[in-house]
Short mmCIF file of C-alpha atoms in Angstrom, two decimals:
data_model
loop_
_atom_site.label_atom_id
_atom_site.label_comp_id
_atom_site.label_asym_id
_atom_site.label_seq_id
_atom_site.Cartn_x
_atom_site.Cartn_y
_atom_site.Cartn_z
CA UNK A 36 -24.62 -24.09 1.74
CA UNK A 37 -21.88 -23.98 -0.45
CA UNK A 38 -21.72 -26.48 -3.56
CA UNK A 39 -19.16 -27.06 -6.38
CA UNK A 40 -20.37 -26.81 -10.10
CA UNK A 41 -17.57 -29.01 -10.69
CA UNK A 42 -14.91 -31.44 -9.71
CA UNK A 43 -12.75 -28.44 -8.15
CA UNK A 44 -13.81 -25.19 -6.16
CA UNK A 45 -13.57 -21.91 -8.63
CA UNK A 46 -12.88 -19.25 -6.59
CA UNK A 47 -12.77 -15.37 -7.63
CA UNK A 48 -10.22 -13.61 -5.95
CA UNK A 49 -11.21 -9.24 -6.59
CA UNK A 50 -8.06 -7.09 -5.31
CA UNK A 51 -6.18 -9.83 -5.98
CA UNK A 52 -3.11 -7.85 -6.44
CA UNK A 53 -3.35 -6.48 -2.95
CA UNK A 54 -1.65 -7.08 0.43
CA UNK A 55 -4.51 -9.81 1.33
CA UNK A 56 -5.50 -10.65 -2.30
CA UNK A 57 -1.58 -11.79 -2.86
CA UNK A 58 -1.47 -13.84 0.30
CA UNK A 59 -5.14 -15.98 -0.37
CA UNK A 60 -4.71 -16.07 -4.33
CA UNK A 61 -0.92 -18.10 -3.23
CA UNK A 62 -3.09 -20.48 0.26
CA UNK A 63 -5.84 -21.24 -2.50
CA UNK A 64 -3.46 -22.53 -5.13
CA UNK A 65 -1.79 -24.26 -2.64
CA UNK A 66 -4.66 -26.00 -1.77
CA UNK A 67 -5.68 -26.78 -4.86
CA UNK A 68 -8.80 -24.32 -5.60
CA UNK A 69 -9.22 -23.41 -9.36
CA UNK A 70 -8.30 -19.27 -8.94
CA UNK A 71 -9.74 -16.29 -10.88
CA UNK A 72 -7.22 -12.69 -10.19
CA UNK A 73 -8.78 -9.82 -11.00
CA UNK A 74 -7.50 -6.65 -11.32
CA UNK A 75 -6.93 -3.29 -13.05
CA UNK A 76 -3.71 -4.79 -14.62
CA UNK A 77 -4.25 -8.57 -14.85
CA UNK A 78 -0.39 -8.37 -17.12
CA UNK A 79 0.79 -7.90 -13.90
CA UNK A 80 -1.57 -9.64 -11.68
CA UNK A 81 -0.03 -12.78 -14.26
CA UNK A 82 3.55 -11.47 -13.83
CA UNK A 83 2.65 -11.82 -9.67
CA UNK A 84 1.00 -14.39 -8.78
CA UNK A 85 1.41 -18.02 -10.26
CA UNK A 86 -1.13 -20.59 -11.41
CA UNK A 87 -4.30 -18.55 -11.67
CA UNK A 88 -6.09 -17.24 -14.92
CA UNK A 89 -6.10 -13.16 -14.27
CA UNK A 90 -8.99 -10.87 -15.80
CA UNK A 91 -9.41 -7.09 -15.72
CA UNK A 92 -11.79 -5.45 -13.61
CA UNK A 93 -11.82 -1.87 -12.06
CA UNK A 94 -14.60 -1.49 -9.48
CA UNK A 95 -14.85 2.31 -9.95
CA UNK A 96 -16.10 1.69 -13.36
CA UNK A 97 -17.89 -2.09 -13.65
CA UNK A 98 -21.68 -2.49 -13.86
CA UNK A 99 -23.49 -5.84 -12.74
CA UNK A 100 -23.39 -6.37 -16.67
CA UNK A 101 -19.83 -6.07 -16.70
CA UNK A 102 -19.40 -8.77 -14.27
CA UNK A 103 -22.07 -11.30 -15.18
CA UNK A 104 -19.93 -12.88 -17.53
CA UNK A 105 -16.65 -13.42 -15.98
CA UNK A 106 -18.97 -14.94 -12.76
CA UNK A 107 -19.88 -17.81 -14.82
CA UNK A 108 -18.78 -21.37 -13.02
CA UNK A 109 -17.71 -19.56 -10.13
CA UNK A 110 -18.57 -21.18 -6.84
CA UNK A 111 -17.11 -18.14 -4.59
CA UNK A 112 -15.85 -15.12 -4.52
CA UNK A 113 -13.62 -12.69 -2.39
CA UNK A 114 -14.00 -9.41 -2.54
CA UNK A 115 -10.37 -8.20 -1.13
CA UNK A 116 -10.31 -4.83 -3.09
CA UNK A 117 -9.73 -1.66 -0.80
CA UNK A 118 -7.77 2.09 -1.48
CA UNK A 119 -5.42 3.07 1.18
CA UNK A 120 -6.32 6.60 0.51
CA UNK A 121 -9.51 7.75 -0.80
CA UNK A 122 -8.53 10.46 -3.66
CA UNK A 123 -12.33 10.74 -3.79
CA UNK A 124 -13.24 7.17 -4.49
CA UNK A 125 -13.98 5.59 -0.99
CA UNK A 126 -18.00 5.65 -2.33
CA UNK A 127 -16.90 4.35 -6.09
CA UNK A 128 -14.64 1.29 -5.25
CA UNK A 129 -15.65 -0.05 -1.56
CA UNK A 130 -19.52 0.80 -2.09
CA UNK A 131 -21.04 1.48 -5.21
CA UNK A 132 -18.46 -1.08 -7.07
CA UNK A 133 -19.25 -3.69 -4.52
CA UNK A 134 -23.07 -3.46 -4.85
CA UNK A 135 -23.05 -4.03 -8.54
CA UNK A 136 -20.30 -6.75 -7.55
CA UNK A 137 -22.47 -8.60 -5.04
CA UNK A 138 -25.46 -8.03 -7.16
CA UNK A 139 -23.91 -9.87 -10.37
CA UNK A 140 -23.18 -12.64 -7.84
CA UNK A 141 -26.25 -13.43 -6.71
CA UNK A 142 -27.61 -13.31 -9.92
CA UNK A 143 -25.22 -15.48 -10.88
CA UNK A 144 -26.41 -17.91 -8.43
CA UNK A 145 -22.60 -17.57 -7.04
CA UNK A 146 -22.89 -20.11 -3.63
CA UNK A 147 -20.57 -18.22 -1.11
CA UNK A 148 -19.75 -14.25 -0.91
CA UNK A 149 -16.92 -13.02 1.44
CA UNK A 150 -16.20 -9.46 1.91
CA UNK A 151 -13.02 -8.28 3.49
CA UNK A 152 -14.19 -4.71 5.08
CA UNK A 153 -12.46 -3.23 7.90
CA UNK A 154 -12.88 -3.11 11.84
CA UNK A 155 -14.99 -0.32 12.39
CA UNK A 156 -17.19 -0.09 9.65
CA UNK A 157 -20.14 -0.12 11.82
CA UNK A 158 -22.50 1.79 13.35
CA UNK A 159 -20.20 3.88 14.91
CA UNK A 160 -18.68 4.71 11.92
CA UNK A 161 -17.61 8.24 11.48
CA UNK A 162 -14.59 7.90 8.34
CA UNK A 163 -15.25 8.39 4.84
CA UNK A 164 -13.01 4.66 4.58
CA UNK A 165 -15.43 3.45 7.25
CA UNK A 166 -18.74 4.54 6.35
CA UNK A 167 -18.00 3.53 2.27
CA UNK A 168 -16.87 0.30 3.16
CA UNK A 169 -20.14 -0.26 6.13
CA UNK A 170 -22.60 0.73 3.35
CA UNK A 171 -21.28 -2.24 0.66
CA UNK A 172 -21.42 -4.40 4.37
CA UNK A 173 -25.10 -3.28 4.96
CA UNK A 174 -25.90 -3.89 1.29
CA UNK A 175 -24.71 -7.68 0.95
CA UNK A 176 -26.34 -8.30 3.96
CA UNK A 177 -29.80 -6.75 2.53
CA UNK A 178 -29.46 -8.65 -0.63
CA UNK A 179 -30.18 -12.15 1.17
CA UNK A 180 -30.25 -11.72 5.43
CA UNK A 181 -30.69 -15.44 5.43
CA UNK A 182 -28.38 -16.71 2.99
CA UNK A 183 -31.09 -18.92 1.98
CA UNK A 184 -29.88 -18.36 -1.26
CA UNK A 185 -26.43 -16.87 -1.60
CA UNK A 186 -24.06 -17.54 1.50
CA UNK A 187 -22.16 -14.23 2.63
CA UNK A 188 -20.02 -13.30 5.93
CA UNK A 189 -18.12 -10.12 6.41
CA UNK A 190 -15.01 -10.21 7.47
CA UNK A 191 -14.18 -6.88 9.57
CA UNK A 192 -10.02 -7.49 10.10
CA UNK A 193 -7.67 -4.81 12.42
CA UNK A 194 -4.72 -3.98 11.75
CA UNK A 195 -3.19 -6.73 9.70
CA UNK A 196 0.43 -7.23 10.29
CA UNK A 197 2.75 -9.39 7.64
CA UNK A 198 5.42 -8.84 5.37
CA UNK A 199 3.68 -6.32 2.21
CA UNK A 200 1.18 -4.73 4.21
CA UNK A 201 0.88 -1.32 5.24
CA UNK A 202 0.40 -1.56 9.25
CA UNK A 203 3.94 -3.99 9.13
CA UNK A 204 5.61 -1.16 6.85
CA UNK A 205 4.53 2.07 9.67
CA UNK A 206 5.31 -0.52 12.30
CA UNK A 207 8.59 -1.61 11.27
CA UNK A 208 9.86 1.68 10.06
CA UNK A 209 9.03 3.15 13.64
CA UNK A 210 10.59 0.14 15.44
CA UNK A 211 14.07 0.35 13.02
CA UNK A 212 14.50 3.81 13.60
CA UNK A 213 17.40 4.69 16.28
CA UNK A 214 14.78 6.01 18.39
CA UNK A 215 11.30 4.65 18.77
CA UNK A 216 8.98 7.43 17.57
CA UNK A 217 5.76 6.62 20.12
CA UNK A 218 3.05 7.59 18.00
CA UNK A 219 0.45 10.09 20.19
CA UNK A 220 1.01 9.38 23.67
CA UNK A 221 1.43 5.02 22.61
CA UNK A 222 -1.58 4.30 24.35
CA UNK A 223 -4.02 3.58 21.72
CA UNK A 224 -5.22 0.08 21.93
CA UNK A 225 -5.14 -2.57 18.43
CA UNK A 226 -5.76 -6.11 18.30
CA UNK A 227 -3.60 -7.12 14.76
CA UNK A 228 -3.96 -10.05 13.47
CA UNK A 229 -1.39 -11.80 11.39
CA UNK A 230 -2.26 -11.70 7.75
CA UNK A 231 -1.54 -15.84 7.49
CA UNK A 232 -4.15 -16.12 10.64
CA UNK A 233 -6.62 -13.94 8.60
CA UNK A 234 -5.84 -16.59 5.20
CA UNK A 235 -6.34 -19.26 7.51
CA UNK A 236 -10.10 -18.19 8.36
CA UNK A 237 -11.13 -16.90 5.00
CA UNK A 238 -10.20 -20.43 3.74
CA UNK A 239 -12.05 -22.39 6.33
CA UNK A 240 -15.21 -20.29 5.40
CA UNK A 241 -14.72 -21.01 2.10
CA UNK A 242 -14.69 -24.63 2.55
CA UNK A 243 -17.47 -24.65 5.48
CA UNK A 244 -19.98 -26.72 5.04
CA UNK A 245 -22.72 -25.15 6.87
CA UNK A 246 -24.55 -22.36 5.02
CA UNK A 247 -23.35 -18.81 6.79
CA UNK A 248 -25.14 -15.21 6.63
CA UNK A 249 -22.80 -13.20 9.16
CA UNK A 250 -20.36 -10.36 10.32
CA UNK A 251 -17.35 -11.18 12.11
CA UNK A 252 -14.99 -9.20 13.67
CA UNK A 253 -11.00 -10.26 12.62
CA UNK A 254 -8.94 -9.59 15.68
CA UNK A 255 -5.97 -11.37 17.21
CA UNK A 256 -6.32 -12.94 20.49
CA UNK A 257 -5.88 -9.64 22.64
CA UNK A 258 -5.77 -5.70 22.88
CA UNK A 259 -2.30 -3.93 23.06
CA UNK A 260 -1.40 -1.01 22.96
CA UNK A 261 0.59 1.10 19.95
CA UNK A 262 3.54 1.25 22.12
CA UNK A 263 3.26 -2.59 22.77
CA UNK A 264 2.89 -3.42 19.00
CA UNK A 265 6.24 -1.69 17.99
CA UNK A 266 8.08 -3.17 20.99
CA UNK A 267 6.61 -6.43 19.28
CA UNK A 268 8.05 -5.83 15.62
CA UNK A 269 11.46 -4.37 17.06
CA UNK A 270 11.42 -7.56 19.02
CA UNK A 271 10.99 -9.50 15.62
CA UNK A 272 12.95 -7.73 13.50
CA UNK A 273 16.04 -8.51 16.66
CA UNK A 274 16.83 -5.43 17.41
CA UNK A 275 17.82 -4.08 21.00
CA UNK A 276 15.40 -1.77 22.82
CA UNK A 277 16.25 1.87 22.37
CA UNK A 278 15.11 4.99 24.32
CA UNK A 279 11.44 6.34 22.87
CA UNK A 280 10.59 9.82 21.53
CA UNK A 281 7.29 10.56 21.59
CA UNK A 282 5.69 11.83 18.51
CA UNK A 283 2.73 14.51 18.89
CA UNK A 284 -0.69 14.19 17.91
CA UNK A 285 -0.33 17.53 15.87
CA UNK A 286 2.88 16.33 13.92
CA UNK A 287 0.73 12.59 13.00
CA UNK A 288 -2.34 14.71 11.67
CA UNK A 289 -0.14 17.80 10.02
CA UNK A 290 1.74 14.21 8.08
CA UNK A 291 -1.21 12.64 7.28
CA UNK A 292 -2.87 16.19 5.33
CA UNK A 293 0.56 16.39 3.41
CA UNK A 294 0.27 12.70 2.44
CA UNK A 295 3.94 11.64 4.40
CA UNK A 296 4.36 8.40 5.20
CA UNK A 297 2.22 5.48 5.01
CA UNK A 298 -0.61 7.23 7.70
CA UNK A 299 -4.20 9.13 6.74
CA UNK A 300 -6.66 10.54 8.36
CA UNK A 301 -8.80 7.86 8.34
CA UNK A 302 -5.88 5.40 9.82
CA UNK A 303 -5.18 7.91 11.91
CA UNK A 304 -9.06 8.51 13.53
CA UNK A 305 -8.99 4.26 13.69
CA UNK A 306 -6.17 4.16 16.20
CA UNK A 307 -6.98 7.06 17.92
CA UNK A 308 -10.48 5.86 18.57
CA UNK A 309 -9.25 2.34 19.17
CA UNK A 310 -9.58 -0.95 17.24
CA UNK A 311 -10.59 -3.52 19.41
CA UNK A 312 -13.09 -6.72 19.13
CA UNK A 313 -14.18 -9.42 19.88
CA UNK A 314 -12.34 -12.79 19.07
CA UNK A 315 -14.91 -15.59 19.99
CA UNK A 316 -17.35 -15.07 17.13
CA UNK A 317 -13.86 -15.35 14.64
CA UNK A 318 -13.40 -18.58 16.43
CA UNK A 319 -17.08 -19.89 16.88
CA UNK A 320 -17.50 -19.66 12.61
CA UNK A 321 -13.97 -21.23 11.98
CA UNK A 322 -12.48 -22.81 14.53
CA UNK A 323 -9.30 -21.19 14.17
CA UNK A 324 -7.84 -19.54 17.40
CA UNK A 325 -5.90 -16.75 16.10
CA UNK A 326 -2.22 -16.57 17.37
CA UNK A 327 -0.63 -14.13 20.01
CA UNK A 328 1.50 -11.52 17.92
CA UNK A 329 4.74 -12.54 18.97
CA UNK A 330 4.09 -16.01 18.32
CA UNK A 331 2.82 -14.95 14.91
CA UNK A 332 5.94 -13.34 14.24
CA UNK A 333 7.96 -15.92 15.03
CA UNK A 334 6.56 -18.60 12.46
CA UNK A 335 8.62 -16.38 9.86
CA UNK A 336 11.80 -14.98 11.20
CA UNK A 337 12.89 -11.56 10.30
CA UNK A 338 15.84 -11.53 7.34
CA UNK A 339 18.40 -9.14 6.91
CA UNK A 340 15.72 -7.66 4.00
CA UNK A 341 13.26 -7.05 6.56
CA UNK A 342 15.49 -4.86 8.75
CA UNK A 343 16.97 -3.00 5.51
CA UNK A 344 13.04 -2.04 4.38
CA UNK A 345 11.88 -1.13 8.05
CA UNK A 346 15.18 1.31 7.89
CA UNK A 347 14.61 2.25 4.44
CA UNK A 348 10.74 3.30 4.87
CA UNK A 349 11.21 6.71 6.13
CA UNK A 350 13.91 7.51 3.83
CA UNK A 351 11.90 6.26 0.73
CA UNK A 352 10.45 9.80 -0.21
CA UNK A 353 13.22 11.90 1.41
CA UNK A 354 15.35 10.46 -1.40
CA UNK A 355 13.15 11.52 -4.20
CA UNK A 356 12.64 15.03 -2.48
CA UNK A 357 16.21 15.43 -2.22
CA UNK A 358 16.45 14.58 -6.00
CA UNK A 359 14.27 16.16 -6.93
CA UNK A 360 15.91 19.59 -5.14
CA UNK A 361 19.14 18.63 -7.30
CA UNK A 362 17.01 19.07 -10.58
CA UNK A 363 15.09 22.43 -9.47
CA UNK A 364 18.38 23.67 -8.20
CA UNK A 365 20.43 23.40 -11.27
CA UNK A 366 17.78 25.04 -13.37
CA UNK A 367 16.72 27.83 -11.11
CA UNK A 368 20.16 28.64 -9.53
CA UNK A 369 21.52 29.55 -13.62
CA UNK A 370 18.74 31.62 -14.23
CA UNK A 371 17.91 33.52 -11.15
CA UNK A 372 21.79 33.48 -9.21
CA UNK A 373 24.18 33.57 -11.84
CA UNK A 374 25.59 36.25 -13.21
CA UNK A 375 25.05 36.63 -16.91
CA UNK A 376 29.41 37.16 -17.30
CA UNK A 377 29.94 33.77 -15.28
CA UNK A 378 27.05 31.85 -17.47
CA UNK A 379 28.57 33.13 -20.51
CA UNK A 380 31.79 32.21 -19.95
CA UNK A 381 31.08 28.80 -18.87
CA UNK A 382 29.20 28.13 -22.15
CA UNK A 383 32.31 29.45 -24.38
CA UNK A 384 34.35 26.89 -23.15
CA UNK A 385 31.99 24.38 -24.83
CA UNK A 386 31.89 26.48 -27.63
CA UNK A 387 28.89 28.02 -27.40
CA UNK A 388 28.34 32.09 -27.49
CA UNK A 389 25.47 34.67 -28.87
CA UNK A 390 22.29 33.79 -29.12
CA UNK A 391 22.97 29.53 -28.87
CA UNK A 392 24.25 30.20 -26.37
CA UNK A 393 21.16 31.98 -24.50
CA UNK A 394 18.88 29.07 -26.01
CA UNK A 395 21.07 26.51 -24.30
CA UNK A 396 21.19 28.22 -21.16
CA UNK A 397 17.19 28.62 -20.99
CA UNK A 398 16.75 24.70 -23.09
CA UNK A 399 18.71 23.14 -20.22
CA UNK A 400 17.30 25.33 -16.96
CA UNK A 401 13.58 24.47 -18.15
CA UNK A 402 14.51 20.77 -18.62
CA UNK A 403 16.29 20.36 -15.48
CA UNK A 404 13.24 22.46 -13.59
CA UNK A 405 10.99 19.96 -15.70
CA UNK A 406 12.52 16.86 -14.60
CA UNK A 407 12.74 18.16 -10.84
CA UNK A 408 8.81 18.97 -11.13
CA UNK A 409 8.08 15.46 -12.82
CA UNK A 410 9.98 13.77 -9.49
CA UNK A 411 7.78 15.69 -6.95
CA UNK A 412 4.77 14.87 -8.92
CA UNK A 413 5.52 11.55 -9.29
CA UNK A 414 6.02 10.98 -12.67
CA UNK A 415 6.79 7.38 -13.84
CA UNK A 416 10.20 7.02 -15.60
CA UNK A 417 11.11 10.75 -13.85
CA UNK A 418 14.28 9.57 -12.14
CA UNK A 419 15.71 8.08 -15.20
CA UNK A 420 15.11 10.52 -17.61
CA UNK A 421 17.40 12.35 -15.21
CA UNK A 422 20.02 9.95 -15.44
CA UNK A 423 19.49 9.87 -19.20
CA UNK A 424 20.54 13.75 -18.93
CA UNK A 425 22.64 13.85 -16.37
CA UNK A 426 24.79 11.46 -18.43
CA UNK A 427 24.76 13.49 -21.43
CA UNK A 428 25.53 16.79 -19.38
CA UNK A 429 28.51 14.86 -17.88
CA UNK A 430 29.84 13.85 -21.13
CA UNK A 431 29.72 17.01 -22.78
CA UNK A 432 31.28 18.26 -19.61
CA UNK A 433 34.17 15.90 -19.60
CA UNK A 434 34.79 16.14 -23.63
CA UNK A 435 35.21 20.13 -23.30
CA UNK A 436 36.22 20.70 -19.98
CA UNK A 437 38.15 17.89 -18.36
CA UNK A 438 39.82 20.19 -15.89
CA UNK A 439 36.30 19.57 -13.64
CA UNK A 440 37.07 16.16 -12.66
CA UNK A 441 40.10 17.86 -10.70
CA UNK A 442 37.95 20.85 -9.68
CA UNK A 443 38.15 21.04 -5.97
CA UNK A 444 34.32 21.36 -5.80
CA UNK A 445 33.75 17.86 -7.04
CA UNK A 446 31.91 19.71 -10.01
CA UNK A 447 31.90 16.81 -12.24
CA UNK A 448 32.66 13.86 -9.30
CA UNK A 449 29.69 15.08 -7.16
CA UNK A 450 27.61 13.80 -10.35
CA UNK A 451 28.58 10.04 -9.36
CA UNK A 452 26.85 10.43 -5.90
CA UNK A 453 23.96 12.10 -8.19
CA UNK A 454 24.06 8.90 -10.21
CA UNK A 455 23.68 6.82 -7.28
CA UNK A 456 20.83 8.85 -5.63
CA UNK A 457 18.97 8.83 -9.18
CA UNK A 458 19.83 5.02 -9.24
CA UNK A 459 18.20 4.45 -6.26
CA UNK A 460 14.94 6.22 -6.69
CA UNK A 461 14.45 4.62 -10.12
CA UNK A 462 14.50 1.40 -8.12
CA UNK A 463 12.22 2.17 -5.58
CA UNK A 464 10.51 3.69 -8.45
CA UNK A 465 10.01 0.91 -10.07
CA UNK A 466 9.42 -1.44 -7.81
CA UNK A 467 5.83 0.65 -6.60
CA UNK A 468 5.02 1.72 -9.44
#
């Protein structure tokens, strides 16, 4: 059973940060539970969320020593931490970072432990994302299968639809599109369940009364299929029905090993093998009868943001690609295409000839191939540092050679569209990274 060491529940929010961990960190303050974040950046888990004390933890790293401390007073905690993709640490962060997690807490005499694992991490599980996050499961529920001493239930959710999550992001973006893209042949079968519906139940097990020691499937209140669930956001986001282009099987799995969109492999395997359950045990521990997805929807109309992200999705790493082409282009084109004569008579009209003039051909080609490299790799700050020198080009450009700005070509006018690209990827830059 679940008691207070003091006048108000503590409550230790891991992955707080998250899609999930944002949503329960804002219902518990709300509800006036004493809140923990942690993180890998608790400045920004501070700069996120409001009224919670943030600390620093990284599960790919922290021992049970590490976390013995910062589980003093605690009464629960949620373990909401998961990777999207596994870059090789599926087993470090959902399974051998949860074990030393769960064992700190029960050594910590910590009263309540709720894991947030995924539908299909079960016997059947074939994924690395499934089988990690099935072996931290299995492990909790070794530590204590009565909960005669430390309460725990694992929650196993579906696809989780709401605004920042990444099921509502593929969703919408294939629902905004002028043509539905039907992902395989649409028939794969989901049961989401709206991410305030899944907030809803984590909070009434953390205030239940009754001692628990269980796993529970997290499903809305029926199947549909992958066809059905776009319909459903399209619907939402109030936009007419338009004809539907099937996307292959092939063209989903040859995306998901060039890491395009917001689909992997293992998402990928999950829908194709189905993600059904059960609802009645969801409803038998909490009471709560999860909503129909439409009527989920509908508790928080779409806004004119929502349609411009669902439209903006796709586009999102087309823009840095196509940047990023700019940059390669203008240093490879100089020193592969151009003629040496044309080269060095566009660098004597800014005065520069000889030998400078070689090491400013070469200085700039390398930078602009640099910062063209940087965008495809990701680098933070990429996109501006190309402004920064895009700016400088242009001014040097307009100080010696002014003619350009009336150069049929749009040599120096094309750089204002440049600009705005640049602009734009900096943003969306910056607001991921």
């Amino acid at each position: 059973m679940l008691t207070h060491k003091g006048p108000t529940m503590h409550v230790l929010v891991i992955g707080a940060g998250g899609f999930v961990g944002r949503h329960l960190v804002g219902r518990l303050v709300a509800n006036g539970v004493s809140v923990t974040a942690a993180g890998r950046d608790p400045v920004r888990l501070a700069q996120a969320l409001c009224g919670v004390s943030t600390i620093r933890c990284d599960l790919a790293r922290d021992s049970a020593d590490d976390w013995l401390p910062r589980l003093r007073g605690m009464d629960a905690v949620v373990n909401c931490a998961g990777l999207i993709r596994d870059g090789g640490r599926y087993a470090m962060v959902h399974d051998q970072g949860a074990r030393s997690l769960f064992d700190a807490c029960y050594a910590c005499g910590v009263s309540r432990v709720v894991q947030v694992s995924a539908l299909g991490a079960d016997a059947g599980a074939t994924t690395r994302y499934h089988l990690s996050k099935r072996a931290a499961d299995d492990y909790l529920a070794n530590l204590d299968p009565s909960g005669s001493r430390m309460d725990w239930v694992v929650l196993r959710p579906s696809l989780i639809i709401g605004r920042g999550g990444q099921s509502s992001a593929l969703f919408g973006a294939l629902a905004a599109l002028p043509l539905t893209l039907r992902l395989g042949r649409g028939r794969w079968r989901v049961q989401p369940i709206h991410v305030d519906d899944l907030i809803a139940g984590i909070l009434r097990l953390l205030f239940r009364e009754a001692p628990i020691a269980a796993r529970i499937d997290v499903v809305g209140p029926e199947p549909m299929t992958t066809d059905a669930l776009t319909a459903s956001v399209r619907h939402w986001l109030g936009l007419a029905p338009v004809p539907v282009v099937r996307l292959p099987r092939w063209m989903l799995a040859a995306a998901t090993r060039l890491g395009i969109g917001p689909v992997t492999r293992e998402s990928l395997t999950m829908l194709e093998a189905g993600n059904i359950g059960d609802v009645d045990p969801l409803i038998a521990a909490t009471g709560l009868v999860p909503a129909r997805l439409g009527v989920a929807l509908a508790r928080t109309p779409a806004t004119d943001a929502d349609r411009l992200a669902a439209r903006l999705m796709p586009l999102t790493p087309m823009l840095r690609w196509l940047l990023a082409v700019v940059w390669l282009a203008g240093g490879i084109v100089p020193l592969v295409l151009t003629p040496a004569a044309t080269n060095r008579a566009l660098l004597a009209q800014v005065g520069l000839t000889g030998t400078p003039a070689i090491a400013a051909l070469v200085a700039g080609a390398v930078l602009d191939i640099a910062i063209g490299l940087a965008l495809l790799a990701r680098v933070s700050r990429a996109a501006m540092a190309g402004i920064v020198v895009m700016l400088g080009y242009t001014a040097i450009l307009a100080t010696t050679m002014p003619a350009l700005w009336a150069d049929p070509f749009g040599a120096l006018v094309k750089n204002v569209a440049i600009l705005g690209l640049a602009l734009a990827v900096h943003a969306l830059e910056n607001d991921h990274g």
